[in-house]
Backbone as a ProteinNet text record, in pm:
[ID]
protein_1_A
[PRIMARY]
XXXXXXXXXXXXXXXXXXXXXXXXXXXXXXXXXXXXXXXXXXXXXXXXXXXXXXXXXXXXXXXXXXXXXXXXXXXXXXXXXXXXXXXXXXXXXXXXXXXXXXXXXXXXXXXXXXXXXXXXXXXXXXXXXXXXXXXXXXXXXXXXXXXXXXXXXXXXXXXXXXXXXXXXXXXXXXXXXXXXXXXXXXXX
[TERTIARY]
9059.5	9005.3	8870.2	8796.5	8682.3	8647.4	8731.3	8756.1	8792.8	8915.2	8921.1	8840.7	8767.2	8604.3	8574.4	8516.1	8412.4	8506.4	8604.9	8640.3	8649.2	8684.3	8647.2	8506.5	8422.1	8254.7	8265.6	8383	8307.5	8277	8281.6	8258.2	8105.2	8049.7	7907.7	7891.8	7855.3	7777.8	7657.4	7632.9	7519.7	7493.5	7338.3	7274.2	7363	7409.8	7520	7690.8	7707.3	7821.5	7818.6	7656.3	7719.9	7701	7583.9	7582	7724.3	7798.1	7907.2	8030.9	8016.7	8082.8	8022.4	7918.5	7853.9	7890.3	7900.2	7925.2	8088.5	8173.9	8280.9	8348.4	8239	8310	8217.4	8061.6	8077.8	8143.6	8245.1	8367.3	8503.6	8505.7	8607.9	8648	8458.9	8430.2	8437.7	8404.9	8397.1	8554	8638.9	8738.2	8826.2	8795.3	8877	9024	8983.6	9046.3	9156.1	9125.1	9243.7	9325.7	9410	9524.2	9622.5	9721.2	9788.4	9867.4	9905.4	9938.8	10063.4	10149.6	10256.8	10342.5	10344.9	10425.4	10533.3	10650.6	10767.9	10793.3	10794.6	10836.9	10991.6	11090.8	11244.3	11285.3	11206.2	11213.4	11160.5	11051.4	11021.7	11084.1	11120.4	11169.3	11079.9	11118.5	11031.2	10950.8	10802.8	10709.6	10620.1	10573.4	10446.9	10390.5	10311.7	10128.9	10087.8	10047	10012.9	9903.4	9786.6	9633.4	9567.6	9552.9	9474.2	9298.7	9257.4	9120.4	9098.2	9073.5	9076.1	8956.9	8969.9	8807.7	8718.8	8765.9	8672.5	8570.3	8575	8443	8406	8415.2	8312.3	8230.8	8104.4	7968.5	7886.6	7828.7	7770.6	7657.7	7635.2	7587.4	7661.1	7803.8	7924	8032.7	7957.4	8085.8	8159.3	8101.4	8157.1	8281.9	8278.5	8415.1	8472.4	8592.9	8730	8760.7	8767.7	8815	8713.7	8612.5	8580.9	8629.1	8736.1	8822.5	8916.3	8979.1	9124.5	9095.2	9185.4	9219.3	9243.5	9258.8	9329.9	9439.4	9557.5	9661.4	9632.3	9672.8	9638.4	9771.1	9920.6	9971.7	10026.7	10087.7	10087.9	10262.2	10355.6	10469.9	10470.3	10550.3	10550	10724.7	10768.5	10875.4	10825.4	10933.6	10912.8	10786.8	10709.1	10553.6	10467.5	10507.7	10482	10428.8	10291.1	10262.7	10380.4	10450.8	10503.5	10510.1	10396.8	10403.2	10275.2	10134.3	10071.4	10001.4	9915.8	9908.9	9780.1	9714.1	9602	9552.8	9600.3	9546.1	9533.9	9453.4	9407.2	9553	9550.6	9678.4	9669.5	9763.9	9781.9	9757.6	9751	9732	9608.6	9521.2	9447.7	9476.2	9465.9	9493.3	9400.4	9417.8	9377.4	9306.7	9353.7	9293.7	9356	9266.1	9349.7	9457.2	9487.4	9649.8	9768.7	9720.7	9808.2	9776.6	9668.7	9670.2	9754.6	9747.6	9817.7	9965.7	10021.3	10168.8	10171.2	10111.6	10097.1	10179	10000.6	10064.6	10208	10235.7	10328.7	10488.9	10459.6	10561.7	10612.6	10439.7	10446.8	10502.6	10454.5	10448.7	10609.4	10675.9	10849.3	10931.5	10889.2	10902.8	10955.7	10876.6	10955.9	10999.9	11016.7	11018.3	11165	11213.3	11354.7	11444.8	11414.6	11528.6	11527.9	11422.3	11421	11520.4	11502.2	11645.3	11747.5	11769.3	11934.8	11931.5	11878.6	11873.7	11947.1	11847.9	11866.3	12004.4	12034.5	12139.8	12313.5	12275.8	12374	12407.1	12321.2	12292.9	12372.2	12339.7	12408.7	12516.8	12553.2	12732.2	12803.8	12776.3	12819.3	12821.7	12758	12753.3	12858.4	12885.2	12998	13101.1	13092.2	13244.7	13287.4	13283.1	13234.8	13272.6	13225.8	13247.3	13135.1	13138.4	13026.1	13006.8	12909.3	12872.4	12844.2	12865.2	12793.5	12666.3	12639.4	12464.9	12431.1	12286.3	12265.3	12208.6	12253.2	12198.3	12038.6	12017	11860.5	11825	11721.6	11683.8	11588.6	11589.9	11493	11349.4	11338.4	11276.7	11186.1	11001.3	10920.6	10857.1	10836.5	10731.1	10823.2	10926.1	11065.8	11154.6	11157.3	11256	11304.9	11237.7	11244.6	11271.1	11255.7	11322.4	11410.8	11526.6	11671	11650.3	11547.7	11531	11446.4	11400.3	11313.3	11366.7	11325.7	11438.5	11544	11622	11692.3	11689.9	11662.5	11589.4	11483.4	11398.8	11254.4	11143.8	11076	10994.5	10798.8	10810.2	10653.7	10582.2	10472.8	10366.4	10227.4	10179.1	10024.2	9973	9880.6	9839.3	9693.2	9567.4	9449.2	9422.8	9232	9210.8	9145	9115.2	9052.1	9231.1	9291.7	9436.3	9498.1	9491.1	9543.1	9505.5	9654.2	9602.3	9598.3	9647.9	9676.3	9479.4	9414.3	9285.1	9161.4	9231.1	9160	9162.4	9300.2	9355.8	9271.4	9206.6	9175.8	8993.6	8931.8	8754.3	8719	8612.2	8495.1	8453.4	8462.6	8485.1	8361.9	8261.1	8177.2	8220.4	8170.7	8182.5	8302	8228.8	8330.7	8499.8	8477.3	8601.3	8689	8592.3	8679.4	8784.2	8705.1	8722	8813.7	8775.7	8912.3	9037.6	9035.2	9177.5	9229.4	9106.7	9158.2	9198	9176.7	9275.1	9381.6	9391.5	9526.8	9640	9564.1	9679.9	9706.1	9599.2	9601.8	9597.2	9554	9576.7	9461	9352.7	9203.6	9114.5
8467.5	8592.3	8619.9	8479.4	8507.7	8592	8542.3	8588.4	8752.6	8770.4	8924.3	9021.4	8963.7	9055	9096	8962.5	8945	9081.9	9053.2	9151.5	9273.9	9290.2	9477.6	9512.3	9459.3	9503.6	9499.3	9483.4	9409.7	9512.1	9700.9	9782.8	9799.5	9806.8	9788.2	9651.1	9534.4	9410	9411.7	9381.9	9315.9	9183.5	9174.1	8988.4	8931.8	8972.2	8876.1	8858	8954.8	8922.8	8842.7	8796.4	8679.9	8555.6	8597.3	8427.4	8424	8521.6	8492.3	8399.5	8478.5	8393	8226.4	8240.7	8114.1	8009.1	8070.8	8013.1	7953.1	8031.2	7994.7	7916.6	7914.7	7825.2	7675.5	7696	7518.5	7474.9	7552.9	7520.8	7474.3	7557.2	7507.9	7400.3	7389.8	7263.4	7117.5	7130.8	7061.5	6970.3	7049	7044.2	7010.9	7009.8	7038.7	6929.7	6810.3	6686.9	6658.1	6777.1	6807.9	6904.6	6907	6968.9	7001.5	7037.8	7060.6	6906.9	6855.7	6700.1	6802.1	6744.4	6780.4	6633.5	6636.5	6557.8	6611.6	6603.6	6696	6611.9	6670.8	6657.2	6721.1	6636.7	6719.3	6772.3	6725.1	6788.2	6912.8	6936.6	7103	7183.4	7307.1	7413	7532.4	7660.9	7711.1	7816.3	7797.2	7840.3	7921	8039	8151.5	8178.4	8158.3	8199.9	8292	8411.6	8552.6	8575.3	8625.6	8686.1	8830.6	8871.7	9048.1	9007.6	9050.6	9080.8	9287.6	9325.9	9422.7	9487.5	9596.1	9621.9	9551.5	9447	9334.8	9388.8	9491.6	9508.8	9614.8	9677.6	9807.2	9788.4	9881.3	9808.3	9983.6	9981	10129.6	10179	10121.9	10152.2	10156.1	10154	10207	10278.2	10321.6	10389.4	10570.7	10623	10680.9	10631.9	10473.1	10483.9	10391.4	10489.2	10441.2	10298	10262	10127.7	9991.6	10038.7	9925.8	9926	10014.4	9983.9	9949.4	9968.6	9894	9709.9	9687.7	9542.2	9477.9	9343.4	9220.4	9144.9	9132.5	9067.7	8919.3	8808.9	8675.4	8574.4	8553.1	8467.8	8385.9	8236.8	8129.3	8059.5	8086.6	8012.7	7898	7796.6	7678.6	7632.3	7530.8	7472.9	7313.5	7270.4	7096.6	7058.7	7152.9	7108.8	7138.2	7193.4	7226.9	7341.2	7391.3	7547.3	7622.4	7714	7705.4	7874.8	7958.7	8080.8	8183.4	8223.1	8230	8355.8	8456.3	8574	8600.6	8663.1	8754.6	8877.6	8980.3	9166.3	9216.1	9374.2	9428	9539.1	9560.6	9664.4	9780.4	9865.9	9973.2	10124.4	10103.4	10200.9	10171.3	10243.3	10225.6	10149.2	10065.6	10030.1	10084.4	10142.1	10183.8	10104.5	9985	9879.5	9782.8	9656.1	9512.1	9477.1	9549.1	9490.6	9605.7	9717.9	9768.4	9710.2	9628.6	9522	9451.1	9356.8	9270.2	9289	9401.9	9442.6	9479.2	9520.4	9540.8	9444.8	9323.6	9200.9	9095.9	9146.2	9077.5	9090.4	9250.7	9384.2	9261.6	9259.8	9222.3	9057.7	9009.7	8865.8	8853.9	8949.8	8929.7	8990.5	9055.6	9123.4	8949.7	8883.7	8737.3	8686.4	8646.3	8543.7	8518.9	8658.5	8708.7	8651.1	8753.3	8698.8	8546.9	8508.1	8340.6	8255.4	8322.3	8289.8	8294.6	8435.8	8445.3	8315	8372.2	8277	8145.2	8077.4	7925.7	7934.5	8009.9	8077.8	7991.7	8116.6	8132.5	8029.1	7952.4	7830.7	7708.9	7741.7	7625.3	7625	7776.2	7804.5	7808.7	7793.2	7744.7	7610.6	7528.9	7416.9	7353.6	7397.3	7384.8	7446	7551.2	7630.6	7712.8	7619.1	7687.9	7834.8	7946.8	8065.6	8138.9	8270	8367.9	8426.1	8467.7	8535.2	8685.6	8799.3	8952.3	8953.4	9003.6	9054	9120.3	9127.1	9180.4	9319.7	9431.5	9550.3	9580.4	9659.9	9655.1	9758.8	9716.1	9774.1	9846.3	9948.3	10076.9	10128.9	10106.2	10102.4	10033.4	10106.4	10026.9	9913.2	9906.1	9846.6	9791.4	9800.8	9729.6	9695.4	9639.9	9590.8	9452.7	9366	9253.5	9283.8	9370.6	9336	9298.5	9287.7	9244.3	9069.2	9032.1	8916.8	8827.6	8889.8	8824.4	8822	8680.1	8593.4	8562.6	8568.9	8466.9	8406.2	8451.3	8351.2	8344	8453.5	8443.5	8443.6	8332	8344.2	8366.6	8451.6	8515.1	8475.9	8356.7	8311.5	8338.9	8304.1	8343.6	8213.6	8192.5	8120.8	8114.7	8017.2	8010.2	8070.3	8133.4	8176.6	8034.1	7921.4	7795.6	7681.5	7735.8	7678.6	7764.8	7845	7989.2	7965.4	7922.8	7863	7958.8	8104.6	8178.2	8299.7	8249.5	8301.5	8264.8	8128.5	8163.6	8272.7	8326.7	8445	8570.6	8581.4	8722.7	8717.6	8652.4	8666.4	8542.3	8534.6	8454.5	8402.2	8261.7	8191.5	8074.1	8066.4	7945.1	7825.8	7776.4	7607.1	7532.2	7509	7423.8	7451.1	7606.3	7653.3	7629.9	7709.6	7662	7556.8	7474	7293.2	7252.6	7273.8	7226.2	7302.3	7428.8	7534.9	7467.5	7441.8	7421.3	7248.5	7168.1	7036.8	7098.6	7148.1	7208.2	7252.8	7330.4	7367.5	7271.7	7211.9	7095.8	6980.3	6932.9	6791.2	6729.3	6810.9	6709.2	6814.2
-713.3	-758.3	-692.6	-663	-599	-493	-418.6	-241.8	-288.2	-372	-380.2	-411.5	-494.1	-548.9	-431.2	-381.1	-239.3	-112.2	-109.5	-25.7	-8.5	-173.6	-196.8	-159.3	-135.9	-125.3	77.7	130.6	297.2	390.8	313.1	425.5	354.3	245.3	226.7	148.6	244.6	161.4	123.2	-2.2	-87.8	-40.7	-111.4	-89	-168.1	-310.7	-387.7	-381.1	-215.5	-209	-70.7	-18.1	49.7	-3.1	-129.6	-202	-255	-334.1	-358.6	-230.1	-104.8	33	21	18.9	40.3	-52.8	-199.6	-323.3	-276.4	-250.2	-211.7	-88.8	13.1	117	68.1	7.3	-83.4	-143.2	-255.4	-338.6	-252.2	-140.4	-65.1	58.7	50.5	145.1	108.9	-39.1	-103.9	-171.3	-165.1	-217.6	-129.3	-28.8	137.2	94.8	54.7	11	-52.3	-168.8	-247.8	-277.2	-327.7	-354	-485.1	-489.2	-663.3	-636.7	-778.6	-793.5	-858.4	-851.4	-919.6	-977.4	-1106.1	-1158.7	-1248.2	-1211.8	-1277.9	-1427	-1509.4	-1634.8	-1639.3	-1625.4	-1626.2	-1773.8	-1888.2	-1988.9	-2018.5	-1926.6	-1943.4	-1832.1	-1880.7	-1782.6	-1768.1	-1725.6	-1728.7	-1814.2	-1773.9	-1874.6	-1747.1	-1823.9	-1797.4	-1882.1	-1879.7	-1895.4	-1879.2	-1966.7	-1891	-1949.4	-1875.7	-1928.4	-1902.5	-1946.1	-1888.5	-1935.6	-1822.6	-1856.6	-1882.6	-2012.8	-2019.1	-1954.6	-1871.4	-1769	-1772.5	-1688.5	-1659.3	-1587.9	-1480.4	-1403.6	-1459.2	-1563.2	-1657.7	-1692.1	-1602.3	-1701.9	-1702.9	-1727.7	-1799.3	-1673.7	-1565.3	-1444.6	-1362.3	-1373.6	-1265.6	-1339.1	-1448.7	-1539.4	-1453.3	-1319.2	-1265.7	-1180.5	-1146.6	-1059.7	-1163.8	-1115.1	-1150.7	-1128.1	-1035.9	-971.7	-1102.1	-1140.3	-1267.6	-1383.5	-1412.8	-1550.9	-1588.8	-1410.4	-1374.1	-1457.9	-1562.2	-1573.7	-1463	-1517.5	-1429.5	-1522.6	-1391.4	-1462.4	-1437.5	-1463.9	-1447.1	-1474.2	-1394.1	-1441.9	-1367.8	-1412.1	-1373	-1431.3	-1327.7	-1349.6	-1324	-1394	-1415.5	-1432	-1309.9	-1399.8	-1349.2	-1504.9	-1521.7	-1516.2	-1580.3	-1569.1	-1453.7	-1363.7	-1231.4	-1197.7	-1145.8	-1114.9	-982.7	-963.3	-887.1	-821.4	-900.3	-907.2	-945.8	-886.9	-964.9	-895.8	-973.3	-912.7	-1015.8	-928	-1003.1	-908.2	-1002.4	-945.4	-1072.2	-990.3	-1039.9	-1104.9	-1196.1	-1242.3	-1173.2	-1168.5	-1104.5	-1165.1	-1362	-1416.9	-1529.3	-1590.8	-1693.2	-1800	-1823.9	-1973.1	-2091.5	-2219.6	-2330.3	-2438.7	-2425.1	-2507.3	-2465	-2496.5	-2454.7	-2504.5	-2582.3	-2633.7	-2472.8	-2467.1	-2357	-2247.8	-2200.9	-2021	-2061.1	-2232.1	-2222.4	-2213.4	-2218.2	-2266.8	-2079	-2054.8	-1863.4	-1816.6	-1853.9	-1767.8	-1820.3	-1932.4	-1987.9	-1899.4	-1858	-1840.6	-1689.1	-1622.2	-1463.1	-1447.8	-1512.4	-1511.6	-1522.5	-1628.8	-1660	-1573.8	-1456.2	-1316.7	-1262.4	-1255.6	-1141.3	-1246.6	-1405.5	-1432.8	-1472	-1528.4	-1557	-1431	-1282.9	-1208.4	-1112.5	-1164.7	-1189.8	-1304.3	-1402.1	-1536.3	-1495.2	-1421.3	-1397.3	-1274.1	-1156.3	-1061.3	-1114.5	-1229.4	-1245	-1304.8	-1396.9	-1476.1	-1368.2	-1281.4	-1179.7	-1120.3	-1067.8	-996.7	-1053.6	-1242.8	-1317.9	-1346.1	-1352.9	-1385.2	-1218.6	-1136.6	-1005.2	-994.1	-1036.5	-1051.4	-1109	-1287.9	-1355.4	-1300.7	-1273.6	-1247.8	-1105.3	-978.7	-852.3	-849.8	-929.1	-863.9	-861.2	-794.8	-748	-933.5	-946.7	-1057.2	-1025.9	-1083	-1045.5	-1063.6	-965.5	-949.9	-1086.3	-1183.2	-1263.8	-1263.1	-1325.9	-1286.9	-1272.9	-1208.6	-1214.3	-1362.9	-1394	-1502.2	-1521.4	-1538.9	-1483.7	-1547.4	-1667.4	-1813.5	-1714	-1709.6	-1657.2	-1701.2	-1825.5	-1877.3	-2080.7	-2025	-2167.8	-2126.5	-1967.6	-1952.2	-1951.8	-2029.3	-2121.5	-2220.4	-2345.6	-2487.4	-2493.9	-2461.2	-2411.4	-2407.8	-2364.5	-2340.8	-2446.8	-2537.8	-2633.9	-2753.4	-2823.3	-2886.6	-2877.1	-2749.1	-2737.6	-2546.2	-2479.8	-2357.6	-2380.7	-2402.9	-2368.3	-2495.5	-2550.4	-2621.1	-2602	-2659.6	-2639.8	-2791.6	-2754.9	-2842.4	-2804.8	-2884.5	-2838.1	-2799.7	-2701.3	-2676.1	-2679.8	-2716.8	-2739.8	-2604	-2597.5	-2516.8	-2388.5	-2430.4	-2417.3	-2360.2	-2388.8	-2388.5	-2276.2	-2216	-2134.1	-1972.8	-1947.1	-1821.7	-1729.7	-1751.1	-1674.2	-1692.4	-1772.8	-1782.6	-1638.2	-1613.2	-1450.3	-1330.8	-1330.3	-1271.7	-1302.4	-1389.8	-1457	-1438	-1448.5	-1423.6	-1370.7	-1375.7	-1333.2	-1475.8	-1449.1	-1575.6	-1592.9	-1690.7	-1689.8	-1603.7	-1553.7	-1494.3	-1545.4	-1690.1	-1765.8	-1810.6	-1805.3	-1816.3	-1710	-1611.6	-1451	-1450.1	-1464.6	-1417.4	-1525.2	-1639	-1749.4	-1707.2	-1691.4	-1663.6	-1515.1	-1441	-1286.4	-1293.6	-1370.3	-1425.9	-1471.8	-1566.5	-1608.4	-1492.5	-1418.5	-1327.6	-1200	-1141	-1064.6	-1073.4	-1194.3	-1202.1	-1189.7	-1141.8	-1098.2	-1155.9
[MASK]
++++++++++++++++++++++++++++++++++++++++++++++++++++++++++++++++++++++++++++++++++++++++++++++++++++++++++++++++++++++++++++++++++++++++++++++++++++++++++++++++++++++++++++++++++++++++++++

């Protein structure tokens, strides 16, 4: 998310968007070493994580542009314990309150995660029963085209905001947060 900030500013730069550069190639120099650890848990399948930062960049000295009220979506697929999918942007329409980013990013995040289901779906009944399966219709409904899917593939809980691994995706996060969320998803 860092780098994307930093880039929206690169036809007029500020002094704090090159400490921000700077801030980021020590983080990445630093890190050069490592990488995501993946240890598969075959008992878990798959899980997403979804976060909205509701106008994260709105502040009352840029309340003329538009572009600071746009949310952020923030999510993080996972199978067998594994990150294997992970995205953070800015949404494409206003959100009204944080409960509508969150129904956004919920909307977006169930954009890959669905024809990943069938995918695995398909994959397993080919397995059992070698034949082709029909393609699933596309579903047109922008932003409901999961209800169909909730309670009985897909369960939607709430998750703590300190527990939310997909909350790195969405802002600029204290130190400590960083580093606990960024164990979570990497392992170190």
């Amino acid at each position: 998310m860092a780098t994307h900030q930093t880039a929206r500013f690169c036809i007029d730069p500020k002094l704090s968007h090159e400490q921000a550069i700077m801030r980021i190639g020590r983080y990445l120099l630093g890190t050069a070493d490592r990488g995501i650890s993946y240890e598969p848990d075959p008992k878990k399948g798959l899980e997403c994580y979804v976060y909205a930062d509701f106008a994260g960049g709105w502040s009352q000295t840029d309340s003329d542009d538009e572009e600071t009220v746009m949310s952020r979506t923030g999510y993080v697929i996972f199978y067998a314990g594994c990150p294997v999918y992970w995205v953070s942007k800015l949404q494409t329409e206003i959100a009204l309150s944080t409960a509508e980013a969150e129904y956004i990013a919920l909307s977006s995040a169930l954009r890959e995660v669905i024809p990943l289901m069938t995918l695995m779906k398909e994959i397993n009944e080919m397995a059992v029963a070698p034949k082709m399966t029909p393609r699933t219709k596309h579903i047109a409904l922008k932003y409901h085209h999961f209800k169909n899917f909730v309670g009985t593939t897909i369960d939607i809980s709430y998750i703590a905001t300190d527990m939310q691994k997909a909350d790195i995706f969405t802002k600029p996060l204290p130190d400590d947060s960083f580093f606990r969320l960024r164990h979570m998803l990497m392992g170190w």
